[in-house]
Amino acid sequence: MVDPTKGINSENTSCHHRNTFSCLPKESGNTSFWGMSVKKICCIGAGYVGGPTCSVIAYKCPELQVTVVDVNPQRIAQWNSDELPIFEPSLDEVVKSCRGRNLFFSTDVDQAILEAELIFISVNTPTKNYGLGKGRAADLKFVESCARRIAEIAKSSKIVVEKSTVPVKAAESITNILKANVKPGIKYQVLSNPEFLAEGTAIGDLLNPDRVLIGGEQTSEGQEAVSALGWVYQHWVPREKIITMNTWSSELSKLAANAFLAQRISSINAMSAICEVTGADVSEVAHAIGTDSRIGNKFLKASIGFGGSCFQKDVLNLVYLCECLNLPEVAAYWQKVVDINDYQRRRFSNQIIQRLFNTVTSKTIAILGFAFKKDTGDTRESSAIYICQHLLEEGAHINIYDPKVKKEQILKDLSSRPEIFDSPDRLNELVTICPDAYTAAADSHALVICTEWDEFANLDYKKIYSHMLKPAFVFDGRLILDHNSLLDLGFHVEVIGKRLTRDISRVVRTPAAGST
Ligand code: NAI
């Protein structure tokens, strides 16, 4: 049960602590609950979580009918086409193997609710951009509208599973809405079942999860519902990896997991700033601390900061929760994780400007990678957006290449701050979306790695160098390139967390160089 490779911490998530939580008990995993059984599953929300999660459920549970519904008809049409709305390695194969058999994508939300015994809510819970808690609290309006729809439509009892990431006690609100509108003879149980997949490795994470978390009411009906959901996962997940606990612990565990992961990135990025000033090398420091089994070596790569739809949103959500709970010191602690992330992005783009002789106005900068990480086309909260916008503010021309992000998405993301552009045409004048890295780099002053796509490590940098303006600069924001080879080719190279260059431009650095 305890994974010896994971050190002492894994014991805390083991089955030994039955007082507070447990693995799915042996007698559980029953298909039946309240005299019913799970045959049809509905998932509301066909996004990065709902789509892959339910595709894997359908793939692993051929006897269940899984219907994923969404209010966005375009998204559903894409799920039913050859070009899926999201890119994830192996997702195509999984979807194609069961679509039309026991996996369906539909806009008919009501019908899917009516038929299902078990309903996942996987809708978006973005940071609120209005009203109370603006900029920090999670906006639960989509989750709430799902609860109201279920209450209105349902003609039989349902297990409602909160898969979206929500603040602690959200399940209570869903329960209240369902129970306030309940029809005679219908029962509801609301479970928390947060999703821990990471974009880019979603299918592998879903097929072989570290754990599945199910939180439920500590009543016999609640435990029956937990058991029914556990039975679905037990089709492919070993029982000891299915952890059950009370609903609030489960909800908080998701926020806590993302806060801890984000905190590691901000910690190593804070170290990278010290390294650049002192001459230490952040990769060496990361290796040294990562070999300590208490720390472990994952999530210790310095970079231009974390992105994605979750980390910032969930940490801010935690900050807001702490403030509401009158825990200002705890709120301030977690807020710093986000502050350091902003600092790191700004520090990197300032470094580009300073190294390019303190101005990028009218210079051309090639940006390689726009997605928030490799192996996804998702750009939500991508650090590349912030870095490009900062360079555009300074009057730079930027050429952008990303293997998976579409032109329209890049332009939409960059226009999120219209004040940067003094006329609507200015964005198109300053930004060129390129079909490959070589086109992006041609006639540019600098090449900036913003996403760690594997292909960027294997480019012909000799050819790239020959087509760039001199002195030619490379800024490696992801620590993926062979820096010594680049120096040998004649590039001036800047990397996060390490002093490398031995060239002329350091001489012209202003006293403010290296600071932000
Ligand atoms: P998403 O934005 O990709 O997808 C959400 C979908 O829900 C959209 O297609 C939207 O049209 C649909 N929707 C919204 N309201 C609806 C309604 N009332 N009825 C039907 N459909 C509705 O969001 P994503 O990334 O899938 O995230 C969903 C939840 O999962 C969020 O709470 C997120 O924090 C959480 N999560 C996300 C992860 C990720 O890597 N993206 C990982 C783990 C959790």
Coordinates of C-alpha atoms and ligand atoms in Angstrom, one line a residue:
M1 CA 0.0 0.0 0.0
V2 CA 2.8 2.4 0.8
D3 CA 5.0 3.2 -2.1
P4 CA 8.5 3.0 -0.8
T5 CA 9.8 5.0 -3.6
K6 CA 7.8 8.0 -2.5
G7 CA 9.2 8.3 1.0
I8 CA 7.5 9.1 4.2
N9 CA 4.9 11.5 2.7
S10 CA 3.2 8.7 0.8
E11 CA 2.3 7.1 4.1
N12 CA 0.1 10.1 4.8
T13 CA -1.9 9.2 1.8
S14 CA -1.9 5.5 2.5
C15 CA -4.7 3.4 4.0
H16 CA -3.2 3.4 7.5
H17 CA -5.0 6.5 8.6
R18 CA -8.5 5.2 8.7
N19 CA -9.6 7.6 11.3
T20 CA -9.6 10.5 9.0
F21 CA -9.8 8.9 5.5
S22 CA -9.4 5.6 3.9
C23 CA -9.0 3.7 0.6
L24 CA -12.1 2.3 -1.0
P25 CA -13.1 -0.5 1.4
K26 CA -13.0 -4.1 0.1
E27 CA -16.7 -4.6 0.2
S28 CA -17.3 -1.5 -1.9
G29 CA -17.2 -1.0 -5.6
N30 CA -20.8 -2.0 -5.9
T31 CA -22.6 -1.0 -9.0
S32 CA -25.8 -0.6 -7.1
F33 CA -26.9 2.3 -4.9
W34 CA -30.3 3.0 -3.5
G35 CA -31.6 0.0 -5.4
M36 CA -30.4 1.5 -8.7
S37 CA -27.2 0.8 -10.7
V38 CA -24.9 3.0 -12.8
K39 CA -25.5 2.3 -16.5
K40 CA -25.4 5.8 -18.0
I41 CA -23.0 8.6 -17.2
C42 CA -23.4 12.2 -18.2
C43 CA -20.6 14.7 -18.1
I44 CA -21.5 18.4 -18.3
G45 CA -18.6 20.3 -19.9
A46 CA -16.7 19.0 -22.9
G47 CA -13.4 20.8 -22.1
Y48 CA -9.9 19.8 -21.3
V49 CA -11.1 17.8 -18.3
G50 CA -14.6 16.6 -19.3
G51 CA -13.5 15.4 -22.8
P52 CA -10.4 13.3 -21.9
T53 CA -11.8 12.1 -18.5
C54 CA -15.0 10.7 -19.9
S55 CA -13.3 9.3 -23.0
V56 CA -11.1 7.2 -20.7
I57 CA -14.1 6.2 -18.6
A58 CA -15.9 5.0 -21.8
Y59 CA -12.7 3.3 -23.0
K60 CA -12.3 1.4 -19.8
C61 CA -15.9 0.7 -19.0
P62 CA -17.4 -0.6 -22.3
E63 CA -20.7 -1.6 -20.6
L64 CA -21.4 2.0 -19.5
Q65 CA -22.8 4.6 -21.8
V66 CA -21.0 7.9 -21.5
T67 CA -22.4 11.1 -22.9
V68 CA -20.4 14.3 -22.8
V69 CA -22.6 17.5 -23.2
D70 CA -21.8 21.1 -23.7
V71 CA -23.6 24.3 -24.4
N72 CA -21.0 25.2 -27.0
P73 CA -22.2 23.5 -30.3
Q74 CA -18.9 24.2 -32.1
R75 CA -17.0 22.3 -29.4
I76 CA -19.3 19.4 -29.6
A77 CA -19.1 19.4 -33.4
Q78 CA -15.3 19.2 -33.1
W79 CA -15.5 16.3 -30.6
N80 CA -17.6 14.5 -33.3
S81 CA -15.1 15.3 -36.1
D82 CA -11.7 14.2 -37.1
E83 CA -10.1 17.3 -35.6
L84 CA -10.8 17.2 -31.8
P85 CA -11.1 20.6 -30.1
I86 CA -8.0 20.0 -27.9
F87 CA -4.6 18.4 -28.6
E88 CA -3.5 15.7 -26.2
P89 CA -1.1 12.9 -27.1
S90 CA -3.1 9.6 -27.6
L91 CA -6.5 11.3 -27.1
D92 CA -7.4 10.7 -30.8
E93 CA -6.9 7.0 -30.4
V94 CA -9.0 6.7 -27.2
V95 CA -11.9 8.8 -28.6
K96 CA -11.9 7.0 -32.0
S97 CA -11.9 3.6 -30.3
C98 CA -15.2 4.2 -28.4
R99 CA -17.0 7.2 -30.1
G100 CA -20.4 6.1 -31.4
R101 CA -20.1 2.8 -29.4
N102 CA -20.5 3.9 -25.8
L103 CA -19.1 7.4 -26.0
F104 CA -21.2 10.3 -27.3
F105 CA -20.8 14.0 -27.6
S106 CA -24.0 16.1 -27.7
T107 CA -25.5 19.5 -27.1
D108 CA -28.7 17.9 -25.7
V109 CA -27.8 18.6 -22.1
D110 CA -31.4 17.8 -20.8
Q111 CA -31.7 14.4 -22.4
A112 CA -28.3 13.3 -21.0
I113 CA -29.2 14.5 -17.5
L114 CA -32.6 12.7 -17.7
E115 CA -31.0 9.4 -18.7
A116 CA -27.9 9.3 -16.4
E117 CA -27.6 7.9 -12.9
L118 CA -24.3 9.6 -12.4
I119 CA -23.5 13.1 -13.6
F120 CA -20.1 14.7 -13.6
I121 CA -20.0 18.5 -13.5
S122 CA -16.8 19.5 -15.4
V123 CA -17.5 23.1 -16.4
N124 CA -15.1 25.9 -16.1
T125 CA -14.6 27.8 -12.8
P126 CA -12.6 30.8 -13.9
T127 CA -11.3 33.6 -11.6
K128 CA -14.2 36.1 -11.1
N129 CA -13.7 39.2 -13.1
Y130 CA -16.5 41.2 -11.5
G131 CA -18.1 42.0 -8.1
L132 CA -17.3 40.5 -4.8
G133 CA -13.9 38.6 -4.8
K134 CA -13.1 40.0 -8.3
G135 CA -9.6 38.9 -9.4
R136 CA -9.4 36.1 -6.8
A137 CA -12.5 34.1 -6.1
A138 CA -13.6 31.3 -8.4
D139 CA -16.6 32.1 -10.4
L140 CA -19.1 29.4 -9.7
K141 CA -21.9 30.6 -11.9
F142 CA -21.5 27.7 -14.4
V143 CA -21.4 25.1 -11.7
E144 CA -24.5 26.6 -10.1
S145 CA -26.4 26.7 -13.4
C146 CA -25.6 23.0 -13.9
A147 CA -27.1 22.3 -10.4
R148 CA -30.2 24.2 -11.3
R149 CA -30.6 22.5 -14.6
I150 CA -30.3 19.0 -13.0
A151 CA -32.8 20.0 -10.3
E152 CA -35.2 21.2 -13.0
I153 CA -34.8 18.3 -15.4
A154 CA -34.2 15.2 -13.2
K155 CA -37.0 12.6 -12.9
S156 CA -35.0 10.0 -11.0
S157 CA -32.3 10.0 -8.3
K158 CA -28.8 11.0 -9.3
I159 CA -25.3 11.0 -8.0
V160 CA -23.8 14.4 -8.9
V161 CA -20.1 14.5 -9.0
E162 CA -18.2 17.8 -8.7
K163 CA -15.2 17.4 -10.9
S164 CA -14.6 21.0 -11.6
T165 CA -12.1 22.6 -9.1
V166 CA -14.1 24.6 -6.6
P167 CA -13.7 26.3 -3.3
V168 CA -14.3 24.3 -0.1
K169 CA -18.0 23.9 0.7
A170 CA -19.1 24.3 -3.0
A171 CA -20.7 20.8 -2.7
E172 CA -22.8 22.2 0.1
S173 CA -24.2 24.9 -2.3
I174 CA -24.9 22.4 -5.0
T175 CA -26.7 20.1 -2.4
N176 CA -28.7 23.1 -1.2
I177 CA -29.8 24.0 -4.7
L178 CA -30.7 20.4 -5.5
K179 CA -32.6 19.8 -2.2
A180 CA -34.5 23.1 -2.4
N181 CA -35.9 22.0 -5.7
V182 CA -36.2 18.3 -5.1
K183 CA -39.2 16.4 -6.5
P184 CA -41.0 13.7 -4.6
G185 CA -39.2 10.3 -4.7
I186 CA -35.9 11.7 -6.0
K187 CA -32.7 11.6 -4.0
Y188 CA -29.4 13.3 -4.6
Q189 CA -25.9 12.8 -3.3
V190 CA -23.2 15.2 -4.2
L191 CA -19.6 13.9 -4.3
S192 CA -16.3 15.7 -4.7
N193 CA -14.0 14.0 -7.2
P194 CA -11.3 16.5 -8.2
E195 CA -9.3 15.9 -11.3
F196 CA -5.5 15.8 -11.1
L197 CA -4.6 15.3 -14.8
A198 CA -2.0 17.5 -16.3
E199 CA -2.5 18.8 -19.8
G200 CA 0.1 17.3 -22.2
T201 CA 0.0 14.0 -20.3
A202 CA -3.7 13.8 -19.6
I203 CA -4.3 10.4 -21.1
G204 CA -1.4 8.8 -19.3
D205 CA -2.4 10.5 -16.1
L206 CA -6.0 9.3 -16.4
L207 CA -5.0 5.7 -17.3
N208 CA -2.5 5.5 -14.5
P209 CA -3.4 8.0 -11.8
D210 CA -1.3 8.5 -8.7
R211 CA -4.6 8.5 -6.9
V212 CA -8.3 9.0 -7.4
L213 CA -10.0 11.1 -4.7
I214 CA -13.6 10.8 -3.7
G215 CA -15.2 12.9 -1.0
G216 CA -18.7 12.2 0.2
E217 CA -21.1 12.6 3.0
Q218 CA -20.4 10.5 6.1
T219 CA -23.8 8.9 5.9
S220 CA -24.8 5.5 4.6
E221 CA -26.4 7.0 1.5
G222 CA -23.3 9.2 1.0
Q223 CA -21.1 6.1 1.3
E224 CA -23.2 4.2 -1.1
A225 CA -22.7 6.9 -3.7
V226 CA -18.9 7.0 -3.0
S227 CA -18.9 3.2 -3.5
A228 CA -20.8 3.5 -6.8
L229 CA -18.4 6.1 -8.2
G230 CA -15.5 4.0 -6.9
W231 CA -16.9 1.0 -8.8
V232 CA -16.5 3.0 -12.1
Y233 CA -12.9 3.8 -11.4
Q234 CA -12.2 0.3 -10.2
H235 CA -12.5 -0.9 -13.8
W236 CA -8.9 0.1 -14.2
V237 CA -7.6 1.9 -11.0
P238 CA -6.3 -0.4 -8.2
R239 CA -8.5 -0.1 -5.1
E240 CA -5.7 1.2 -2.9
K241 CA -5.3 4.2 -5.2
I242 CA -8.9 5.2 -4.7
I243 CA -8.9 7.4 -1.6
T244 CA -12.1 8.3 0.1
M245 CA -12.6 11.1 2.6
N246 CA -15.1 13.7 3.7
T247 CA -16.2 16.1 1.0
W248 CA -14.5 19.2 2.4
S249 CA -11.1 17.5 2.7
S250 CA -11.5 16.4 -0.9
E251 CA -12.3 19.9 -2.1
L252 CA -9.5 21.4 -0.2
S253 CA -7.0 18.7 -1.3
K254 CA -7.3 19.8 -4.9
L255 CA -6.6 23.5 -4.1
A256 CA -3.8 22.4 -1.8
A257 CA -2.2 20.1 -4.4
N258 CA -2.1 22.9 -7.0
A259 CA -0.9 25.5 -4.4
F260 CA 2.0 23.2 -3.5
L261 CA 2.9 22.5 -7.1
A262 CA 2.8 26.2 -8.0
Q263 CA 4.8 27.0 -4.8
R264 CA 7.6 24.7 -6.0
I265 CA 7.8 26.5 -9.3
S266 CA 7.9 29.9 -7.6
S267 CA 10.5 28.7 -5.2
I268 CA 12.9 27.5 -7.8
N269 CA 12.2 30.6 -9.9
A270 CA 13.0 32.8 -6.9
M271 CA 16.3 30.8 -6.6
S272 CA 17.0 31.5 -10.3
A273 CA 17.1 35.2 -9.6
I274 CA 19.7 34.7 -6.9
C275 CA 21.7 32.4 -9.2
E276 CA 21.9 35.0 -11.9
V277 CA 23.3 37.6 -9.5
T278 CA 25.7 35.3 -7.7
G279 CA 27.0 33.1 -10.5
A280 CA 25.3 29.9 -9.1
D281 CA 23.6 27.7 -11.7
V282 CA 19.9 27.0 -10.9
S283 CA 20.0 23.6 -12.7
E284 CA 22.8 22.5 -10.4
V285 CA 21.0 23.8 -7.3
A286 CA 17.8 22.0 -8.5
H287 CA 19.8 18.8 -8.9
A288 CA 21.4 19.2 -5.5
I289 CA 18.1 19.7 -3.6
G290 CA 16.1 17.3 -5.8
T291 CA 18.2 14.4 -4.8
D292 CA 17.1 14.9 -1.3
S293 CA 14.3 12.2 -1.0
R294 CA 12.3 14.5 1.3
I295 CA 12.2 17.1 -1.5
G296 CA 12.2 15.0 -4.6
N297 CA 13.2 16.1 -8.1
K298 CA 9.9 17.0 -9.8
F299 CA 8.7 20.5 -10.5
L300 CA 12.1 22.0 -9.9
K301 CA 12.9 23.3 -13.3
A302 CA 13.3 27.1 -13.4
S303 CA 11.4 28.8 -16.2
I304 CA 9.6 31.9 -17.3
G305 CA 6.8 31.0 -14.8
F306 CA 3.9 28.7 -14.6
G307 CA 0.9 29.2 -16.9
G308 CA -2.3 27.2 -17.6
S309 CA -5.8 27.6 -16.6
C310 CA -5.4 26.2 -13.1
F311 CA -2.4 27.2 -11.0
Q312 CA -2.9 30.9 -10.8
K313 CA -6.7 30.6 -10.6
D314 CA -6.6 27.9 -7.8
V315 CA -3.9 29.7 -5.7
L316 CA -5.9 32.9 -5.9
N317 CA -9.0 31.0 -5.0
L318 CA -7.2 29.7 -1.9
V319 CA -6.0 33.2 -1.1
Y320 CA -9.6 34.4 -1.2
L321 CA -10.8 31.5 0.9
C322 CA -8.2 32.3 3.5
E323 CA -9.2 36.0 3.6
C324 CA -12.9 35.0 4.0
L325 CA -11.9 32.7 6.8
N326 CA -10.1 35.6 8.5
L327 CA -6.6 34.1 8.0
P328 CA -4.8 37.1 6.5
E329 CA -1.3 35.7 7.2
V330 CA -2.1 32.5 5.3
A331 CA -3.6 34.4 2.5
A332 CA -0.5 36.6 2.2
Y333 CA 1.8 33.5 2.2
W334 CA 0.0 31.9 -0.8
Q335 CA -0.4 35.3 -2.6
K336 CA 3.4 35.5 -2.8
V337 CA 3.4 32.4 -5.0
V338 CA 1.5 34.3 -7.7
D339 CA 3.5 37.4 -7.1
I340 CA 6.8 35.6 -7.7
N341 CA 5.4 34.2 -10.9
D342 CA 4.5 37.7 -12.2
Y343 CA 7.9 38.9 -11.2
Q344 CA 9.6 36.1 -13.1
R345 CA 7.8 36.8 -16.3
R346 CA 8.6 40.5 -16.0
R347 CA 12.2 39.8 -15.0
F348 CA 12.7 37.7 -18.2
S349 CA 11.2 40.3 -20.6
N350 CA 13.2 43.1 -18.9
Q351 CA 16.3 41.0 -19.4
I352 CA 15.6 40.7 -23.1
I353 CA 15.2 44.5 -23.4
Q354 CA 18.3 45.2 -21.4
R355 CA 20.5 42.7 -23.4
L356 CA 19.3 44.2 -26.6
F357 CA 21.1 47.4 -25.7
N358 CA 18.2 48.7 -23.6
T359 CA 15.7 49.0 -26.4
V360 CA 13.6 46.7 -28.5
T361 CA 11.7 49.4 -30.4
S362 CA 11.4 48.4 -34.0
K363 CA 13.6 45.3 -33.4
T364 CA 12.3 41.9 -34.5
I365 CA 12.1 39.2 -31.9
A366 CA 11.3 35.6 -32.7
I367 CA 9.2 33.8 -30.1
L368 CA 9.3 30.0 -30.2
G369 CA 6.4 28.5 -28.4
F370 CA 3.1 30.2 -27.3
A371 CA 1.3 27.3 -25.5
F372 CA 1.7 27.3 -21.7
K373 CA 3.6 24.1 -21.9
K374 CA 4.7 21.5 -24.5
D375 CA 2.3 18.9 -25.9
T376 CA -0.8 21.1 -25.6
G377 CA -2.4 23.8 -27.7
D378 CA -3.8 25.5 -24.6
T379 CA -2.6 29.1 -24.1
R380 CA -4.6 30.0 -21.0
E381 CA -2.4 32.1 -18.7
S382 CA 0.6 31.2 -20.9
S383 CA 3.7 33.2 -19.8
A384 CA 4.3 33.8 -23.5
I385 CA 1.3 36.1 -23.6
Y386 CA 2.7 38.3 -20.9
I387 CA 6.2 38.4 -22.4
C388 CA 5.0 39.2 -25.9
Q389 CA 2.7 41.9 -24.6
H390 CA 5.6 43.5 -22.6
L391 CA 7.8 43.5 -25.7
L392 CA 5.0 44.9 -27.9
E393 CA 4.5 47.7 -25.3
E394 CA 8.1 48.5 -26.0
G395 CA 7.5 48.7 -29.7
A396 CA 9.1 45.4 -30.8
H397 CA 8.0 43.5 -33.9
I398 CA 7.4 39.8 -32.9
N399 CA 7.4 36.7 -35.1
I400 CA 5.7 33.8 -33.4
Y401 CA 5.8 30.1 -34.1
D402 CA 4.1 27.4 -32.1
P403 CA 3.5 23.9 -33.5
K404 CA 0.0 23.6 -32.0
V405 CA -1.5 27.0 -31.4
K406 CA -3.6 28.5 -34.1
K407 CA -3.0 32.0 -35.4
E408 CA -6.5 33.3 -34.4
Q409 CA -5.9 32.1 -30.8
I410 CA -2.5 33.9 -30.6
L411 CA -3.9 37.2 -31.9
K412 CA -6.9 36.9 -29.6
D413 CA -4.6 36.4 -26.6
L414 CA -2.4 39.3 -27.5
S415 CA -5.3 41.6 -28.0
S416 CA -6.5 41.1 -24.4
R417 CA -4.7 44.3 -23.5
P418 CA -6.0 46.7 -26.3
E419 CA -4.3 49.7 -24.6
I420 CA -1.0 48.5 -25.9
F421 CA -2.0 49.2 -29.5
D422 CA -2.8 52.7 -30.5
S423 CA -4.8 51.6 -33.5
P424 CA -6.6 48.3 -34.3
D425 CA -4.2 47.6 -37.2
R426 CA -1.2 48.0 -34.9
L427 CA -1.4 44.4 -33.6
N428 CA -1.2 43.0 -37.2
E429 CA 1.6 45.4 -38.0
L430 CA 3.7 44.3 -35.0
V431 CA 2.9 40.6 -34.9
T432 CA 3.6 37.9 -37.6
I433 CA 2.5 34.3 -37.1
C434 CA 5.0 32.0 -38.8
P435 CA 4.7 28.5 -40.2
D436 CA 8.0 27.3 -38.7
A437 CA 10.9 28.3 -36.4
Y438 CA 13.2 29.1 -39.3
T439 CA 10.8 31.6 -40.8
A440 CA 10.3 33.2 -37.4
A441 CA 14.0 33.6 -36.8
A442 CA 14.9 35.0 -40.2
D443 CA 16.1 38.6 -40.0
S444 CA 15.4 38.7 -36.3
H445 CA 17.6 40.3 -33.6
A446 CA 16.8 37.7 -31.0
L447 CA 15.2 34.2 -30.5
V448 CA 13.2 33.6 -27.4
I449 CA 12.2 30.1 -26.2
C450 CA 8.9 30.4 -24.4
T451 CA 7.6 26.8 -24.5
E452 CA 9.7 23.7 -24.1
W453 CA 8.5 21.9 -27.3
D454 CA 11.0 19.0 -28.0
E455 CA 11.5 20.2 -31.6
F456 CA 13.1 23.4 -30.5
A457 CA 16.0 21.5 -29.0
N458 CA 16.7 19.9 -32.4
L459 CA 16.7 22.8 -34.8
D460 CA 19.6 23.6 -37.1
Y461 CA 20.9 26.5 -35.1
K462 CA 23.8 27.0 -37.5
K463 CA 21.3 27.8 -40.3
I464 CA 19.2 30.0 -37.9
Y465 CA 22.3 31.9 -36.9
S466 CA 23.2 32.6 -40.5
H467 CA 19.8 34.2 -41.2
M468 CA 19.7 36.3 -38.1
L469 CA 20.8 39.9 -37.6
K470 CA 24.1 40.3 -35.7
P471 CA 24.8 40.2 -32.8
A472 CA 22.3 37.3 -32.6
F473 CA 20.8 36.6 -29.2
V474 CA 19.1 33.5 -27.8
F475 CA 17.1 33.7 -24.6
D476 CA 16.3 30.3 -23.3
G477 CA 13.3 30.6 -21.0
R478 CA 12.9 26.9 -20.6
L479 CA 16.5 25.6 -20.2
I480 CA 16.2 23.2 -23.2
L481 CA 19.0 24.2 -25.5
D482 CA 22.6 23.2 -25.7
H483 CA 24.0 26.5 -24.6
N484 CA 27.7 25.8 -25.2
S485 CA 27.0 24.8 -28.8
L486 CA 25.1 28.0 -29.3
L487 CA 28.0 30.0 -27.9
D488 CA 30.3 28.2 -30.2
L489 CA 28.1 29.2 -33.2
G490 CA 28.5 32.8 -32.2
F491 CA 25.2 33.4 -30.4
H492 CA 24.9 35.6 -27.3
V493 CA 23.1 33.3 -25.0
E494 CA 21.0 34.2 -21.9
V495 CA 19.3 31.6 -19.8
I496 CA 17.2 31.6 -16.7
G497 CA 19.2 31.1 -13.5
K498 CA 22.7 31.0 -15.0
R499 CA 25.3 33.5 -16.2
L500 CA 26.6 32.3 -19.5
T501 CA 27.6 35.1 -21.9
R502 CA 31.1 36.5 -22.2
D503 CA 30.3 39.1 -24.8
I504 CA 30.2 42.8 -25.6
S505 CA 26.7 43.6 -24.5
R506 CA 27.4 43.1 -20.8
V507 CA 29.6 46.1 -21.0
V508 CA 26.8 48.3 -22.0
R509 CA 24.4 47.1 -19.3
T510 CA 23.0 49.8 -17.3
P511 CA 23.3 49.7 -13.5
A512 CA 19.7 48.4 -13.4
A513 CA 20.7 45.3 -15.4
G514 CA 19.6 42.1 -13.8
S515 CA 17.0 43.8 -11.6
T516 CA 13.4 44.4 -12.4
Ligands
NAI1 P1 -12.9 24.3 -20.3 O1 -13.2 25.7 -20.3 O2 -11.9 23.7 -21.3 O3 -14.3 23.5 -20.5 C1 -15.4 23.8 -19.8 C2 -16.6 23.5 -20.7 O4 -17.8 23.7 -19.9 C3 -16.7 24.5 -21.8 O5 -16.7 23.9 -23.1 C4 -18.1 25.2 -21.6 O6 -18.8 25.6 -22.8 C5 -18.8 24.2 -20.8 N1 -19.9 24.7 -20.0 C6 -19.9 25.8 -19.2 N2 -21.1 25.9 -18.6 C7 -21.9 24.9 -19.1 C8 -23.3 24.5 -18.8 N3 -24.0 25.2 -18.0 N4 -23.7 23.4 -19.5 C9 -23.0 22.8 -20.3 N5 -21.7 23.1 -20.6 C10 -21.1 24.1 -20.0 O7 -12.4 24.0 -18.8 P2 -11.5 22.8 -18.3 O8 -10.1 23.1 -18.5 O9 -12.0 21.5 -18.8 O10 -11.7 22.8 -16.7 C11 -12.9 22.4 -16.1 C12 -12.7 22.3 -14.6 O11 -11.7 21.4 -14.3 C13 -12.3 23.7 -14.0 O12 -12.9 23.8 -12.8 C14 -10.8 23.5 -13.9 O13 -10.2 24.2 -12.8 C15 -10.7 22.0 -13.6 N6 -9.4 21.3 -13.9 C16 -8.8 21.7 -15.1 C17 -7.6 21.0 -15.4 C18 -6.9 21.3 -16.7 O14 -5.8 20.9 -16.9 N7 -7.5 22.1 -17.6 C19 -7.0 20.0 -14.6 C20 -7.8 19.7 -13.4 C21 -8.9 20.4 -13.1

